[in-house]
Each structure stands twice: as C-alpha cells, then as structure tokens.
C-alpha cells in the first residue's frame, strides 16, 4: 500500500470513528466529525439540508439541457486534497511572482496539482483546521510550491465569504461540495454538492444586479462577462430534486447511485464554477472508482428532474422549514 493510499484509508477510518461518536471513558457518546474530511460549520449553507419551505422552478437556460445528463470530474479538472501529518516536510507556498511565501506548512511529499490548466491543489494542515487552496499550482521543488492564487480558509467556518476567497469561480471554498473519499462507498453524501455548467448557460443578470446569487460572492472574470443574459441559472444557484420525485422509480443501484440521488433530493447541488460540459459534479481523485460505478443513464435520469430552488437565501437557507436531514455533528475537539 502506498503512503497516499494508507493516508486515505486512515482518513476514512477517522471519519467513521468520529461520526460513530467514539469517545473516552465516561464521555458522552455524541457524534462528532473531522473538519478535514467533513468541513464547515453546522449552520453552513453547505451542510444545511433542504427544508419543506423550499420552492422549485423548472430549469430555464438556453445552453443547459436537463436531458443530456452529467459527468463527474475526478482525475482531470478536479480538486486534489492532501492532508498533512506531523512528520511531513515543511514547504513554502508562494504566490507566483512574489518573493515572500504566503504560507509555510507541512505538505505530503506526493501532493501534486490536478494535471489540467486550472492546476487545483488543496493542502490541509496537520492540525486539520485550515486549508490552503491553490489555483494554477506547480510543485517546483521538494520544499517549494508556487501558484497563481493562494487562499487560506478555515475548515470550521461557513465556507462562504463576502468576496472571492477560494479557488473556484463562485468565490467560496473549493472544498465546499466536493465529493470526498469514502462518501459514495458508504452510501451517504451529507452535504450540498458542487456543480458546474457551461458559462453560456448562466445568466449574468442576477436579481440583485450582480452576476451571481448567494452563497456565491463572485463570478468568472469578476463580472461573468462570458455568461448569457437569459434563464434562471446563476452562479450560486441551488439545484435539487423536488420531494415529489419518487427515487424508487429511477432504477437506482445500491451504493453510489442511491447516495447521489438522496444527496440531490436532501441537500441539492450549488453552481460553483463553469465548465465545458452540460453539468459536472466534482470528486477528489480517489473518488474515481466509486464515481465510475454511477451509470450515465442514472445521471441522465437524475439531471432530467433537477429544478432550481428559488428561495435559497441567507434568511431561508435551503428554502427554510423542517429539514430533510439532520444537522451536521459538532467537530472533534482534538485530533
């Protein structure tokens, strides 16, 4: 077993242990979670399930066809995540063209960016509380990484910000909505998912006069100039399967297919980026085998029934009301 695989296996075990509520003698057996594996606060829009107050509208977009299905990016145009341990080497992380490092922290020796031009790479510190999110990253030596964008985010906050503060177009954390190792295999995706659509499918004329809607705080190019001017899809829009969709009628296979379907109905998927495909989900690279188990026909069946949640706002997250899934557990106090 390679060191990377060993770390992934250990990470999965840590998440299972945390969510099982394992604790010391005499402690209350309350479920907890590891922010490195399941990030952001319990009240984050990324961890808040849809409510029975959610209102839905069919997707209207000249360049997004709900009948054309979706893809899941795992090995290319994805978001590799590496979690440091106390014995990993110290690495200086620079913004390209600058002489002073933005951050110095321990980084696994095998940490490499996604091979495509976005070059995403996300480095969680050994304390498992912060992530350095990188765009167009390059590992130029054993102790040096450079990137066009370097952003430090707290894994225990909400994961959304008033301005651009991540490595995705929508402005928030790139870890938000990412399918993480073990989630599809365990049959549970307990959070909102991140998706991308073609830039022309997005309407840059948002209801507030901006090229995005909450929880997004930015757009491609700053102003979404490549977006269209029609339809009800905006950067930041929440898509979901309405409760009227009976998942039992969709011929879902147990495991990854069922997990994805329930996530889309219980939490939904937020548009966080633009892509060349009709609709794209994102998983870290180790998710690839489980993602491959989801049949194209299943993706078409699910996407065909997605609708826009029209009242997803800071004051009515997920539409408000009685939630379809429990609140995310508290974080582990020590790791």
CSV table of C-alpha atoms in Angstrom, one decimal:
chain,number,residue,atom,x,y,z
A,1,UNK,CA,0.0,0.0,0.0
A,2,UNK,CA,1.4,3.4,-1.0
A,3,UNK,CA,1.7,6.2,1.6
A,4,UNK,CA,-1.1,8.1,-0.2
A,5,UNK,CA,-3.5,5.1,0.0
A,6,UNK,CA,-2.6,4.5,3.6
A,7,UNK,CA,-3.5,8.1,4.4
A,8,UNK,CA,-6.8,7.8,2.6
A,9,UNK,CA,-7.6,4.6,4.4
A,10,UNK,CA,-6.8,6.2,7.7
A,11,UNK,CA,-8.8,9.3,6.8
A,12,UNK,CA,-11.9,7.2,6.1
A,13,UNK,CA,-11.5,5.4,9.4
A,14,UNK,CA,-11.1,8.7,11.2
A,15,UNK,CA,-14.4,10.0,9.7
A,16,UNK,CA,-16.2,6.8,10.6
A,17,UNK,CA,-14.9,6.9,14.1
A,18,UNK,CA,-15.8,10.5,14.6
A,19,UNK,CA,-19.3,10.1,13.3
A,20,UNK,CA,-19.8,7.0,15.3
A,21,UNK,CA,-19.2,9.1,18.4
A,22,UNK,CA,-16.3,7.1,19.8
A,23,UNK,CA,-15.1,8.8,23.0
A,24,UNK,CA,-13.1,8.2,26.1
A,25,UNK,CA,-14.3,6.5,29.3
A,26,UNK,CA,-17.1,8.5,30.9
A,27,UNK,CA,-17.6,10.8,28.0
A,28,UNK,CA,-21.0,11.3,26.3
A,29,UNK,CA,-21.2,9.3,23.1
A,30,UNK,CA,-22.2,12.2,20.9
A,31,UNK,CA,-21.4,12.1,17.2
A,32,UNK,CA,-18.5,14.3,16.1
A,33,UNK,CA,-16.7,14.8,12.8
A,34,UNK,CA,-13.3,15.6,11.5
A,35,UNK,CA,-13.2,19.0,9.7
A,36,UNK,CA,-10.5,17.8,7.3
A,37,UNK,CA,-13.0,15.2,6.0
A,38,UNK,CA,-16.3,16.9,6.5
A,39,UNK,CA,-15.7,20.6,6.7
A,40,UNK,CA,-17.6,23.7,7.6
A,41,UNK,CA,-19.9,24.7,10.4
A,42,UNK,CA,-23.2,23.0,11.1
A,43,UNK,CA,-25.1,26.1,10.0
A,44,UNK,CA,-23.1,26.5,6.8
A,45,UNK,CA,-25.2,26.5,3.7
A,46,UNK,CA,-23.0,23.6,2.5
A,47,UNK,CA,-24.2,21.5,5.5
A,48,UNK,CA,-27.8,22.6,5.6
A,49,UNK,CA,-30.5,20.3,4.2
A,50,UNK,CA,-33.4,21.4,2.1
A,51,UNK,CA,-36.5,22.4,4.1
A,52,UNK,CA,-40.2,21.8,3.5
A,53,UNK,CA,-40.4,25.5,2.6
A,54,UNK,CA,-38.3,25.1,-0.5
A,55,UNK,CA,-39.9,26.4,-3.7
A,56,UNK,CA,-39.0,24.9,-7.0
A,57,UNK,CA,-39.0,26.1,-10.6
A,58,UNK,CA,-38.0,24.1,-13.8
A,59,UNK,CA,-34.6,24.9,-15.2
A,60,UNK,CA,-34.7,27.5,-18.0
A,61,UNK,CA,-31.5,28.0,-19.8
A,62,UNK,CA,-30.6,28.2,-23.5
A,63,UNK,CA,-27.4,26.3,-23.0
A,64,UNK,CA,-28.2,23.7,-20.3
A,65,UNK,CA,-30.2,20.7,-21.4
A,66,UNK,CA,-31.5,18.7,-18.4
A,67,UNK,CA,-32.0,15.7,-20.7
A,68,UNK,CA,-28.3,15.5,-21.6
A,69,UNK,CA,-27.1,14.2,-18.2
A,70,UNK,CA,-23.8,15.0,-16.4
A,71,UNK,CA,-20.3,14.0,-15.8
A,72,UNK,CA,-18.2,13.6,-12.6
A,73,UNK,CA,-14.7,15.1,-12.7
A,74,UNK,CA,-12.3,13.1,-10.6
A,75,UNK,CA,-9.0,12.7,-12.5
A,76,UNK,CA,-9.0,15.8,-14.6
A,77,UNK,CA,-10.4,19.3,-13.9
A,78,UNK,CA,-10.8,18.2,-10.3
A,79,UNK,CA,-9.6,19.2,-6.9
A,80,UNK,CA,-6.9,17.0,-5.3
A,81,UNK,CA,-6.9,17.3,-1.5
A,82,UNK,CA,-3.9,16.3,0.7
A,83,UNK,CA,-3.9,16.2,4.5
A,84,UNK,CA,-0.6,16.7,6.2
A,85,UNK,CA,0.8,14.7,9.1
A,86,UNK,CA,3.2,15.9,11.8
A,87,UNK,CA,6.2,14.1,10.0
A,88,UNK,CA,5.6,15.6,6.5
A,89,UNK,CA,8.3,18.0,5.3
A,90,UNK,CA,7.8,21.8,5.6
A,91,UNK,CA,7.0,23.5,2.4
A,92,UNK,CA,6.9,27.2,1.5
A,93,UNK,CA,3.9,28.2,-0.6
A,94,UNK,CA,4.3,31.3,-2.8
A,95,UNK,CA,2.0,33.4,-4.9
A,96,UNK,CA,3.6,33.4,-8.4
A,97,UNK,CA,5.9,36.3,-8.9
A,98,UNK,CA,6.3,37.1,-5.2
A,99,UNK,CA,9.5,36.5,-3.1
A,100,UNK,CA,7.8,36.1,0.3
A,101,UNK,CA,5.8,32.9,1.0
A,102,UNK,CA,2.1,33.3,1.7
A,103,UNK,CA,2.2,30.2,3.9
A,104,UNK,CA,4.7,27.7,5.3
A,105,UNK,CA,3.3,24.4,6.4
A,106,UNK,CA,3.8,20.7,6.3
A,107,UNK,CA,2.8,19.1,3.0
A,108,UNK,CA,2.8,15.4,1.9
A,109,UNK,CA,5.7,14.6,-0.5
A,110,UNK,CA,3.2,13.2,-3.1
A,111,UNK,CA,1.0,16.3,-3.2
A,112,UNK,CA,0.6,17.3,-6.8
A,113,UNK,CA,-1.9,19.6,-8.5
A,114,UNK,CA,-4.6,18.5,-11.0
A,115,UNK,CA,-2.9,18.0,-14.4
A,116,UNK,CA,-5.1,20.3,-16.3
A,117,UNK,CA,-4.6,24.1,-16.8
A,118,UNK,CA,-6.6,25.1,-13.6
A,119,UNK,CA,-3.9,23.1,-11.6
A,120,UNK,CA,-6.1,23.0,-8.4
A,121,UNK,CA,-4.4,21.7,-5.3
A,122,UNK,CA,-5.7,22.0,-1.7
A,123,UNK,CA,-3.4,21.4,1.3
A,124,UNK,CA,-4.9,20.8,4.7
A,125,UNK,CA,-2.6,21.4,7.7
A,126,UNK,CA,-1.5,18.8,10.2
A,127,UNK,CA,-3.9,20.3,12.8
A,128,UNK,CA,-6.8,19.6,10.3
A,129,UNK,CA,-8.3,23.0,10.8
A,130,UNK,CA,-7.1,25.1,7.8
A,131,UNK,CA,-6.7,24.5,4.1
A,132,UNK,CA,-4.5,26.4,1.6
A,133,UNK,CA,-6.4,26.4,-1.7
A,134,UNK,CA,-4.3,26.8,-4.8
A,135,UNK,CA,-5.1,27.6,-8.4
A,136,UNK,CA,-2.6,27.0,-11.2
A,137,UNK,CA,-0.3,25.4,-8.7
A,138,UNK,CA,3.1,24.0,-9.5
A,139,UNK,CA,5.4,22.0,-7.2
A,140,UNK,CA,8.8,23.4,-8.3
A,141,UNK,CA,10.9,21.5,-5.7
A,142,UNK,CA,10.6,19.4,-2.6
A,143,UNK,CA,10.2,22.4,-0.3
A,144,UNK,CA,8.5,25.0,-2.7
A,145,UNK,CA,5.1,25.3,-4.3
A,146,UNK,CA,4.0,28.3,-6.4
A,147,UNK,CA,0.5,29.2,-7.6
A,148,UNK,CA,-1.4,32.0,-9.3
A,149,UNK,CA,-3.8,32.1,-6.4
A,150,UNK,CA,-3.2,31.2,-2.8
A,151,UNK,CA,-6.0,31.4,-0.3
A,152,UNK,CA,-6.1,30.2,3.3
A,153,UNK,CA,-9.5,29.1,4.5
A,154,UNK,CA,-10.8,27.9,7.9
A,155,UNK,CA,-12.4,24.4,7.7
A,156,UNK,CA,-14.6,25.2,10.7
A,157,UNK,CA,-16.3,28.3,9.4
A,158,UNK,CA,-19.2,28.6,7.0
A,159,UNK,CA,-17.1,28.2,3.8
A,160,UNK,CA,-18.7,31.2,2.1
A,161,UNK,CA,-17.4,34.8,2.2
A,162,UNK,CA,-18.3,38.4,1.2
A,163,UNK,CA,-15.8,38.4,-1.6
A,164,UNK,CA,-13.6,36.0,-3.6
A,165,UNK,CA,-11.9,33.7,-1.1
A,166,UNK,CA,-11.2,30.3,-2.7
A,167,UNK,CA,-10.1,28.5,-5.8
A,168,UNK,CA,-13.4,28.4,-7.6
A,169,UNK,CA,-15.3,31.0,-9.7
A,170,UNK,CA,-18.1,31.4,-7.2
A,171,UNK,CA,-15.9,32.9,-4.5
A,172,UNK,CA,-16.1,30.4,-1.7
A,173,UNK,CA,-14.0,27.4,-0.6
A,174,UNK,CA,-13.2,24.9,-3.3
A,175,UNK,CA,-13.7,22.1,-0.7
A,176,UNK,CA,-17.3,23.0,-0.5
A,177,UNK,CA,-19.5,20.5,-2.3
A,178,UNK,CA,-16.6,18.3,-3.2
A,179,UNK,CA,-17.3,14.5,-3.1
A,180,UNK,CA,-14.8,13.2,-0.7
A,181,UNK,CA,-13.1,9.8,-0.4
A,182,UNK,CA,-15.4,7.2,1.1
A,183,UNK,CA,-18.7,9.1,0.8
A,184,UNK,CA,-20.0,7.3,-2.3
A,185,UNK,CA,-18.8,3.9,-1.0
A,186,UNK,CA,-20.5,4.5,2.4
A,187,UNK,CA,-23.7,5.5,0.5
A,188,UNK,CA,-24.0,8.9,2.2
A,189,UNK,CA,-23.2,12.4,0.9
A,190,UNK,CA,-24.2,14.5,3.9
A,191,UNK,CA,-23.8,17.9,2.3
A,192,UNK,CA,-24.7,20.1,-0.7
A,193,UNK,CA,-22.8,19.1,-3.8
A,194,UNK,CA,-20.8,21.4,-6.1
A,195,UNK,CA,-21.6,21.5,-9.8
A,196,UNK,CA,-20.6,23.5,-12.9
A,197,UNK,CA,-22.4,24.3,-16.1
A,198,UNK,CA,-21.4,26.0,-19.4
A,199,UNK,CA,-20.7,29.7,-18.9
A,200,UNK,CA,-23.3,30.4,-21.6
A,201,UNK,CA,-25.9,28.6,-19.5
A,202,UNK,CA,-25.6,31.1,-16.7
A,203,UNK,CA,-27.5,34.4,-16.6
A,204,UNK,CA,-25.2,37.3,-15.6
A,205,UNK,CA,-28.2,39.5,-14.9
A,206,UNK,CA,-29.0,38.3,-11.4
A,207,UNK,CA,-31.9,39.6,-9.3
A,208,UNK,CA,-29.7,41.9,-7.3
A,209,UNK,CA,-27.9,43.3,-10.4
A,210,UNK,CA,-24.9,41.0,-9.9
A,211,UNK,CA,-23.6,38.1,-12.0
A,212,UNK,CA,-24.2,35.7,-9.1
A,213,UNK,CA,-26.6,34.8,-6.3
A,214,UNK,CA,-25.9,33.8,-2.7
A,215,UNK,CA,-24.0,31.8,-1.5
A,216,UNK,CA,-21.7,32.8,-4.4
A,217,UNK,CA,-19.8,36.1,-4.0
A,218,UNK,CA,-18.0,36.3,-7.4
A,219,UNK,CA,-18.2,35.1,-11.0
A,220,UNK,CA,-15.9,34.1,-13.8
A,221,UNK,CA,-13.7,37.1,-14.8
A,222,UNK,CA,-15.2,39.1,-11.9
A,223,UNK,CA,-18.3,40.1,-13.8
A,224,UNK,CA,-19.4,37.0,-15.6
A,225,UNK,CA,-18.8,38.6,-19.0
A,226,UNK,CA,-18.9,35.2,-20.7
A,227,UNK,CA,-22.3,34.4,-19.2
A,228,UNK,CA,-25.6,34.8,-21.1
A,229,UNK,CA,-28.5,37.1,-20.3
A,230,UNK,CA,-31.4,34.6,-20.2
A,231,UNK,CA,-32.8,32.0,-17.9
A,232,UNK,CA,-32.9,31.2,-14.2
A,233,UNK,CA,-29.5,29.7,-13.7
A,234,UNK,CA,-27.0,32.0,-12.0
A,235,UNK,CA,-23.6,31.4,-10.4
A,236,UNK,CA,-24.6,30.2,-6.9
A,237,UNK,CA,-28.0,28.8,-7.9
A,238,UNK,CA,-29.1,25.8,-5.9
A,239,UNK,CA,-30.5,22.8,-7.9
A,240,UNK,CA,-32.3,19.9,-6.4
A,241,UNK,CA,-34.7,17.1,-6.9
A,242,UNK,CA,-38.2,18.2,-5.7
A,243,UNK,CA,-39.7,16.0,-2.9
A,244,UNK,CA,-42.3,14.9,-5.4
A,245,UNK,CA,-39.7,12.8,-7.3
A,246,UNK,CA,-40.0,9.2,-6.1
A,247,UNK,CA,-36.5,7.8,-6.2
A,248,UNK,CA,-37.9,4.3,-6.1
A,249,UNK,CA,-39.0,4.8,-9.7
A,250,UNK,CA,-35.5,5.6,-11.1
A,251,UNK,CA,-34.0,2.1,-11.1
A,252,UNK,CA,-31.1,3.1,-8.9
A,253,UNK,CA,-28.4,0.7,-7.9
A,254,UNK,CA,-27.5,0.5,-4.2
A,255,UNK,CA,-24.3,2.4,-3.2
A,256,UNK,CA,-23.0,5.4,-5.2
A,257,UNK,CA,-26.1,5.9,-7.4
A,258,UNK,CA,-28.5,5.9,-4.4
A,259,UNK,CA,-26.2,8.1,-2.4
A,260,UNK,CA,-26.0,10.7,-5.2
A,261,UNK,CA,-29.8,10.7,-5.7
A,262,UNK,CA,-30.5,11.2,-2.0
A,263,UNK,CA,-28.0,14.0,-1.8
A,264,UNK,CA,-29.6,15.8,-4.7
A,265,UNK,CA,-33.0,15.5,-3.0
A,266,UNK,CA,-32.0,16.1,0.6
A,267,UNK,CA,-29.3,18.8,0.0
A,268,UNK,CA,-29.1,19.8,-3.6
A,269,UNK,CA,-26.2,21.0,-5.8
A,270,UNK,CA,-24.9,24.5,-6.0
A,271,UNK,CA,-23.4,26.0,-9.1
A,272,UNK,CA,-19.8,27.0,-8.2
A,273,UNK,CA,-18.0,27.1,-11.5
A,274,UNK,CA,-18.3,26.9,-15.3
A,275,UNK,CA,-17.1,24.0,-17.4
A,276,UNK,CA,-17.3,22.7,-21.0
A,277,UNK,CA,-19.9,20.1,-20.1
A,278,UNK,CA,-23.7,20.2,-19.7
A,279,UNK,CA,-23.4,19.7,-16.0
A,280,UNK,CA,-20.4,18.5,-14.0
A,281,UNK,CA,-20.0,17.2,-10.4
A,282,UNK,CA,-16.6,17.2,-8.7
A,283,UNK,CA,-14.9,14.5,-6.6
A,284,UNK,CA,-11.3,14.3,-5.4
A,285,UNK,CA,-9.2,11.9,-7.4
A,286,UNK,CA,-9.5,8.9,-5.1
A,287,UNK,CA,-13.3,9.0,-5.6
A,288,UNK,CA,-12.8,7.9,-9.3
A,289,UNK,CA,-13.6,4.1,-8.9
A,290,UNK,CA,-16.9,4.8,-7.0
A,291,UNK,CA,-17.9,7.6,-9.4
A,292,UNK,CA,-17.4,5.2,-12.3
A,293,UNK,CA,-20.0,3.0,-10.8
A,294,UNK,CA,-22.7,5.6,-11.5
A,295,UNK,CA,-24.2,4.8,-14.9
A,296,UNK,CA,-24.6,7.5,-17.5
A,297,UNK,CA,-28.3,6.6,-17.7
A,298,UNK,CA,-28.7,7.2,-14.0
A,299,UNK,CA,-27.0,10.6,-14.3
A,300,UNK,CA,-29.4,11.5,-17.2
A,301,UNK,CA,-32.4,10.4,-15.1
A,302,UNK,CA,-31.3,12.5,-12.1
A,303,UNK,CA,-30.4,15.6,-14.0
A,304,UNK,CA,-33.6,15.5,-16.1
A,305,UNK,CA,-35.6,16.1,-12.9
A,306,UNK,CA,-33.4,18.8,-11.2
A,307,UNK,CA,-35.1,22.1,-10.6
A,308,UNK,CA,-34.0,25.5,-9.3
A,309,UNK,CA,-34.6,26.2,-5.6
A,310,UNK,CA,-35.9,29.8,-5.9
A,311,UNK,CA,-35.9,30.8,-2.3
A,312,UNK,CA,-32.5,29.7,-1.2
A,313,UNK,CA,-31.2,32.8,0.6
A,314,UNK,CA,-29.2,33.7,3.8
A,315,UNK,CA,-32.6,34.1,5.6
A,316,UNK,CA,-34.1,30.9,4.2
A,317,UNK,CA,-31.3,28.5,3.6
A,318,UNK,CA,-32.5,25.6,1.5
A,319,UNK,CA,-35.9,27.2,1.5
A,320,UNK,CA,-36.3,27.0,5.2
A,321,UNK,CA,-38.7,25.0,7.3
A,322,UNK,CA,-38.4,21.4,8.5
A,323,UNK,CA,-35.2,19.9,7.3
A,324,UNK,CA,-34.9,16.7,5.2
A,325,UNK,CA,-31.7,15.6,7.0
A,326,UNK,CA,-30.2,16.2,10.5
A,327,UNK,CA,-27.8,19.0,11.3
A,328,UNK,CA,-24.1,18.2,10.8
A,329,UNK,CA,-22.4,17.0,14.0
A,330,UNK,CA,-20.0,19.1,16.1
A,331,UNK,CA,-16.3,19.0,15.3
A,332,UNK,CA,-14.0,16.7,17.3
A,333,UNK,CA,-12.2,18.8,20.0
A,334,UNK,CA,-8.8,17.2,19.4
A,335,UNK,CA,-7.4,15.1,16.6
